[in-house]
Coordinates of C-alpha atoms in Angstrom, one line a residue:
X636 CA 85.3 88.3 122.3
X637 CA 82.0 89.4 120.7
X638 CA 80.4 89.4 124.0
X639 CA 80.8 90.1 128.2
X640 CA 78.6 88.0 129.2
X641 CA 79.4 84.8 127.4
X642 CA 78.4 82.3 125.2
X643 CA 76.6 78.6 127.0
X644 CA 78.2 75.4 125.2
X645 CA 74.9 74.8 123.3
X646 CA 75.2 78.4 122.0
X647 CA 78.7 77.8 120.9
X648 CA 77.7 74.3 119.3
X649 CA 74.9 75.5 117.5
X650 CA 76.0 78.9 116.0
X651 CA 80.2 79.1 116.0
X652 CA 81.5 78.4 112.4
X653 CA 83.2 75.1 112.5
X654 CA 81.1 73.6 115.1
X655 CA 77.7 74.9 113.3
X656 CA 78.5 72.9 110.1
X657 CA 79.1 69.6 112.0
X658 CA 76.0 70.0 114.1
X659 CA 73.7 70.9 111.3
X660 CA 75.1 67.3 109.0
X661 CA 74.1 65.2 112.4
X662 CA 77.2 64.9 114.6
X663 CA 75.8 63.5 118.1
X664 CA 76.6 66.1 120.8
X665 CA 78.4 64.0 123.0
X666 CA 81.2 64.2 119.7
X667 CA 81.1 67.7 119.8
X668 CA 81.1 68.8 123.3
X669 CA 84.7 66.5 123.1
X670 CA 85.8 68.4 120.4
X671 CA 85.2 71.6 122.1
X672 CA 86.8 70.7 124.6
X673 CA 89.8 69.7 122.7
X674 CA 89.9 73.2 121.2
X675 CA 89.5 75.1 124.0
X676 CA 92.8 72.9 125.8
X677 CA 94.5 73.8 122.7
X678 CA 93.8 77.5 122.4
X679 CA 94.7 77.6 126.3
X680 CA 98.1 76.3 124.8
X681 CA 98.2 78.7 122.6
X682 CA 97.9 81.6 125.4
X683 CA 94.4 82.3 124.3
X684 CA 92.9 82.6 127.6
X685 CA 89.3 81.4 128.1
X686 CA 87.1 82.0 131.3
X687 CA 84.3 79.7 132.8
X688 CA 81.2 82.0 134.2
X689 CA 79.3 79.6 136.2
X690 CA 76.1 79.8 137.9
X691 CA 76.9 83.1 140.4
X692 CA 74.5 80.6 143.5
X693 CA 76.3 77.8 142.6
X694 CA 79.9 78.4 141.0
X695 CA 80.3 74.3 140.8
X696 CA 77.5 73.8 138.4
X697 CA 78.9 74.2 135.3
X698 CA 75.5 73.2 133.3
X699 CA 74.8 75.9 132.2
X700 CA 78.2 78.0 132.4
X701 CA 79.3 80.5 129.9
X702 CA 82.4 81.2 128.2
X703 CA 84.3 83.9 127.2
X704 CA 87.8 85.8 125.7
X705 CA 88.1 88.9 128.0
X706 CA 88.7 91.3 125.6
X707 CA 91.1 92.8 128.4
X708 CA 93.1 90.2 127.3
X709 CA 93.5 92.5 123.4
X710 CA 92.0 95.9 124.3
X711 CA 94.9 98.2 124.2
X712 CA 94.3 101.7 126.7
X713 CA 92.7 104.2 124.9
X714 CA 95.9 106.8 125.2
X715 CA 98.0 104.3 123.6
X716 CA 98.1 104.5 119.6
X717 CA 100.5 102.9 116.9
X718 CA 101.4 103.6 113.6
X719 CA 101.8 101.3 111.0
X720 CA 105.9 101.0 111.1
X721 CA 106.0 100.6 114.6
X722 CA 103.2 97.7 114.5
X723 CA 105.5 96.7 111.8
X724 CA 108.7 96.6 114.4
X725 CA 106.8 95.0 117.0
X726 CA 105.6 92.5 115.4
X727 CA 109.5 91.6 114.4
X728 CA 110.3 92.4 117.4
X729 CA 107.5 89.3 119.0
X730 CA 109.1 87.3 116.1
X731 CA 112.1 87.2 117.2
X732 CA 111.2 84.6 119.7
X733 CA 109.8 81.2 119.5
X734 CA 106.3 81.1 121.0
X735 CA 107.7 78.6 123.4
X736 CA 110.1 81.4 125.1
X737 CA 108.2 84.2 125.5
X738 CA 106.8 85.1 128.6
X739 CA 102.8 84.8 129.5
X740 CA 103.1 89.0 129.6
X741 CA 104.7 88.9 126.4
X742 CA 102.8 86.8 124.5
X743 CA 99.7 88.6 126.3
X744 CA 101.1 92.0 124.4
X745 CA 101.8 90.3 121.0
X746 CA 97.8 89.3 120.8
X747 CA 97.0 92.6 121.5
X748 CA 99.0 94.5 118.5
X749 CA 97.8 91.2 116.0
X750 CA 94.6 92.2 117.1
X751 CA 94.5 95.9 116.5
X752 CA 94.0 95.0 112.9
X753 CA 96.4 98.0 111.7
X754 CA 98.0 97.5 108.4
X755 CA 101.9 97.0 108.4
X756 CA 104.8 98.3 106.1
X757 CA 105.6 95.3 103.9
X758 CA 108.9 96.2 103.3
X759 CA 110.2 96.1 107.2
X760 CA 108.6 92.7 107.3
X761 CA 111.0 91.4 105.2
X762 CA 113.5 91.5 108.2
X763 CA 113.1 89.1 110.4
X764 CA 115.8 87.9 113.0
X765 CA 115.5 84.8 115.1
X766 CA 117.3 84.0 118.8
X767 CA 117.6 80.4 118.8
X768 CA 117.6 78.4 122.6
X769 CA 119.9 75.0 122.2
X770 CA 119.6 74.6 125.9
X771 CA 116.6 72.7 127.3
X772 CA 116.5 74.4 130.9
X773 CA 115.8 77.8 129.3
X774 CA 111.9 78.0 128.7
X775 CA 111.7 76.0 132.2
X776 CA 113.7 78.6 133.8
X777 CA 111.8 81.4 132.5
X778 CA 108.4 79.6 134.1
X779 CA 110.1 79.4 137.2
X780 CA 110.7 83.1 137.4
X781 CA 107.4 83.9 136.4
X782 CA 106.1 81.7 138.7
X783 CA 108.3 82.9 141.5
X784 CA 109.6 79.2 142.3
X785 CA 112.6 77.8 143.9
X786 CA 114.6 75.2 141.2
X787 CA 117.1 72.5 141.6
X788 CA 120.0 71.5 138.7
X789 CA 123.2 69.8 138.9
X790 CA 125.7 72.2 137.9
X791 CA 128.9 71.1 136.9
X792 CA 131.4 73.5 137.3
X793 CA 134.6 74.2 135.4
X794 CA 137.7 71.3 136.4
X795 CA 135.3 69.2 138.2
X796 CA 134.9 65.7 137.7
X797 CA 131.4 65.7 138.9
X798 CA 128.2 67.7 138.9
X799 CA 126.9 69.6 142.5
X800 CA 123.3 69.9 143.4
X801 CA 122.3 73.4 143.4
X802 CA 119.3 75.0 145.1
X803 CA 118.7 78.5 143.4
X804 CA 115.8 81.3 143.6
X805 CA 115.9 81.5 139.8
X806 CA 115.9 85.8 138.9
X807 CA 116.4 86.8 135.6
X808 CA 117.8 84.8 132.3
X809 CA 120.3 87.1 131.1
X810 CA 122.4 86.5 127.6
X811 CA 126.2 87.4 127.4
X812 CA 128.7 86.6 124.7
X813 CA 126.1 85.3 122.6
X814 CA 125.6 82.3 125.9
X815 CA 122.8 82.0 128.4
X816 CA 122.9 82.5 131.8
X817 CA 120.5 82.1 134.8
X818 CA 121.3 84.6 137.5
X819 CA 119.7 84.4 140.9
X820 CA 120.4 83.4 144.4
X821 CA 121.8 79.9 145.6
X822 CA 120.3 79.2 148.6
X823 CA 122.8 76.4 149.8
X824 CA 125.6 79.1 149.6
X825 CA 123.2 81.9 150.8
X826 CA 124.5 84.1 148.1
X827 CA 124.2 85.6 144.3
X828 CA 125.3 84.0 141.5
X829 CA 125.5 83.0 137.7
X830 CA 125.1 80.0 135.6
X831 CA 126.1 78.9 133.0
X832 CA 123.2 77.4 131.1
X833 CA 125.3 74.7 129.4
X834 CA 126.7 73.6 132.6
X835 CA 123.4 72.5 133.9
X836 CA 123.3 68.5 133.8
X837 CA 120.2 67.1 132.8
X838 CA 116.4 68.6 133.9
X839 CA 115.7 71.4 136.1
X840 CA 113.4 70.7 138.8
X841 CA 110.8 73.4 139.8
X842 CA 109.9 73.1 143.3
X843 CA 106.9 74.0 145.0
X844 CA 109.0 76.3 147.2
X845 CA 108.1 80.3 146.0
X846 CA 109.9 83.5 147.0
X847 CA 108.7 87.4 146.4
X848 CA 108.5 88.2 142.9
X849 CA 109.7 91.9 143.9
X850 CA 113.7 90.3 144.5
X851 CA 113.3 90.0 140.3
X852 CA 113.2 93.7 140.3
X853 CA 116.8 95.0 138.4
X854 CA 118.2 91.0 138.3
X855 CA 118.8 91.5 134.9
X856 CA 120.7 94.8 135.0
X857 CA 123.2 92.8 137.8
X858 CA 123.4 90.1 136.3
X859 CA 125.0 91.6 133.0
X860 CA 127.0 94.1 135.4
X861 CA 128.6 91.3 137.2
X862 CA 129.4 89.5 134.0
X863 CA 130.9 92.6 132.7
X864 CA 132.9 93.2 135.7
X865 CA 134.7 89.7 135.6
X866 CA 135.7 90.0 131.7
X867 CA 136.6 93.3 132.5
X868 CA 139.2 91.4 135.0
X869 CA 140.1 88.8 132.5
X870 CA 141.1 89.8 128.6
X871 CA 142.9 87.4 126.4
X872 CA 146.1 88.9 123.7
X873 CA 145.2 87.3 120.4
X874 CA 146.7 87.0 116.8
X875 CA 144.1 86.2 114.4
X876 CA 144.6 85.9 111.0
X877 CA 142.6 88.7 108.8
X878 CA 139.4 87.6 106.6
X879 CA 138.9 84.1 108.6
X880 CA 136.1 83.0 110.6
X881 CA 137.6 83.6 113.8
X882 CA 138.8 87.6 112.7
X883 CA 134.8 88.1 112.3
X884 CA 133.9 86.7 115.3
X885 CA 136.1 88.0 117.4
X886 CA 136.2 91.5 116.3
X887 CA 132.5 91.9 117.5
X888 CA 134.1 92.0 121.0
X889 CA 137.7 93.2 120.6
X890 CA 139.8 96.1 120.5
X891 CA 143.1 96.3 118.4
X892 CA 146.2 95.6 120.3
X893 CA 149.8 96.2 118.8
X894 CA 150.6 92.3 118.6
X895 CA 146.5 91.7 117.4
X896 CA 143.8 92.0 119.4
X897 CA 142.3 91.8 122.9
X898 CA 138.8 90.2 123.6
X899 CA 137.5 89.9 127.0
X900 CA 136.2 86.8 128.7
X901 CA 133.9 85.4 131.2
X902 CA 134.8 81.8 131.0
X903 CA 138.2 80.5 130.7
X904 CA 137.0 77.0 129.7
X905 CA 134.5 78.0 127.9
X906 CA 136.7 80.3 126.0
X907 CA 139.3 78.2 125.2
X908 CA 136.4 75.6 123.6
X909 CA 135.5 78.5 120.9
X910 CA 139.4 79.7 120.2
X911 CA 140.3 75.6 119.8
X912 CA 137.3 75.3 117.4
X913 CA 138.9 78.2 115.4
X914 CA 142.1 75.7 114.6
X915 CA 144.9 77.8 113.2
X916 CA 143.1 80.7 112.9
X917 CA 144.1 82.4 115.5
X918 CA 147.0 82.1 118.7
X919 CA 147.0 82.8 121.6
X920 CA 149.4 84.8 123.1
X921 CA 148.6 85.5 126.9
X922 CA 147.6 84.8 129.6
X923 CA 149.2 81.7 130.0
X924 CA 146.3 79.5 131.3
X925 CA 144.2 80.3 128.2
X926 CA 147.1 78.9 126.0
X927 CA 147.6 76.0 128.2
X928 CA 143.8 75.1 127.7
X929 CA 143.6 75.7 123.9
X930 CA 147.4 73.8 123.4
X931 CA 145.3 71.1 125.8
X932 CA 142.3 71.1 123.5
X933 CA 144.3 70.9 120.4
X934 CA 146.3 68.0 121.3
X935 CA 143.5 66.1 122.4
X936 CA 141.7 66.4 118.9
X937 CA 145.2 65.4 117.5
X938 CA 145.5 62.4 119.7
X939 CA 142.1 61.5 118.9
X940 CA 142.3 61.7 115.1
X941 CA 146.1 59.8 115.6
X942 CA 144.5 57.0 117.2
X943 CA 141.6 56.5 115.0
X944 CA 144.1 56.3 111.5
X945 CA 144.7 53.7 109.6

């Protein structure tokens, strides 16, 4: 970062803390040159990009090539200023996420504020949330959408006995009723739709197959509106009983009813999973499918533990 033109290996070896100390006590060069390579893999992992300047007559020859951070890569635009609570919130903000699910852009920003230097408000960072990701498609989802690439997934659909092949130009990662979804457009039906990411059945496949970044453009903000639309469509009468687990859940998302209360739904499967895992806590009292498929749940946990007594 120190420089725009680069530093040559030999430079590096010879002068870079770390690599100085173990060229000055004898290391052969041959040692060194593997472990800077090593480091410079594993600062690429770590988003820090690094570019090779080679020889401008011959780009191949890599002899005597020079390397660089572009400062590009940290340098903020002059107009743009921060004050120390709103690094502060930013830097929550980046913390939120696990390096491994934030986006190339966003991890590109993050290095940019760490790197500004600016003191923070030690009280705010006491305060620091985290979104866990228990499904393993999401960070290979979000490359595909960066990428702009096609995917494949077995999707296994609510009442069916087996998973369907799904081809799907993967457009925004949406989250809805604390459950992730990819939305984006399935190619084998030639129209929009979302996913369920804990219906997809083992890895996603990213194929080489790529489509025009700009369809990404407002995803997100249909995505969301379609899933808003069906649960406003489909809302469940509940009786919960006050200061349980289920009564603070569900009150995030319902409204008082005069029998209890009424929580809309996207799912009705997936639905009647989280009100069976509740137990007694709560009933429900219409429609009549979503009692059917709790009741169903119920008595197969009974049946279950019945068989397995002694």
């Amino acid at each position: 970062m120190a420089t725009e033109q680069g530093l040559t290996k030999d430079t590096i070896l010879s002068s870079v803390a770390g690599y100085r100390e173990q060229f000055e006590a004898g290391a052969s060069k041959d040692a060194l040159e593997k472990m800077f390579e090593r480091d410079k893999e594993n600062l690429r992992g770590l988003g820090v990009p690094i570019e090779t300047i080679g020889d401008r007559a011959d780009p191949d020859d890599l002899r005597e090539a020079r390397y660089r951070v572009p400062t590009a890569e940290y340098a903020l635009p002059g107009d743009i200023a921060f004050t120390p609570a709103e690094i502060a919130l930013l830097n929550i903000a980046g913390s939120v996420w696990g390096s491994e699910s934030l986006s190339a852009d966003a991890r590109s920003g993050l290095r940019k504020i760490r790197a500004l230097g600016i003191p923070v408000d030690e009280p705010i960072i006491g305060y620091a949330p985290r979104i866990s990701l228990r499904e393993a498609s999401f960070p290979v989802l979000q490359r595909a959408i960066e990428q702009g690439r096609v995917v494949r997934f077995a999707y296994l659909r609510p009442g069916s006995a087996h998973p369907r092949e799904r081809r799907v130009r993967p457009l925004a990662l949406v989250e809805y009723e604390a459950r992730w979804h990819v939305f984006g457009h399935d190619l084998n039906l030639d129209a929009d739709r979302t996913f369920l990411l804990s219906r997809i059945v083992g890895d996603v496949a990213v194929t080489r197959e790529s489509f025009d970044p700009a369809l990404r453009d407002g995803a997100g903000e249909r995505a969301l509106a379609g899933l808003r639309a069906v649960a406003d469509r489909q809302r469940a009468l509940l009786e919960v009983h006050p200061g349980t687990e289920a009564a603070l859940r569900l009150a995030r998302r319902a409204t008082p009813a005069g029998q209890g209360i009424v929580v809309p739904y996207v799912d009705l499967h997936v639905f009647a999973d989280e009100l069976a895992s509740y137990g007694p806590e709560v009933r429900v009292v219409a429609p009549d499918d979503l009692r059917d498929a709790v009741v169903a749940r119920l008595e197969a946990t009974l049946a279950l533990h019945s068989g397995g007594a002694r």
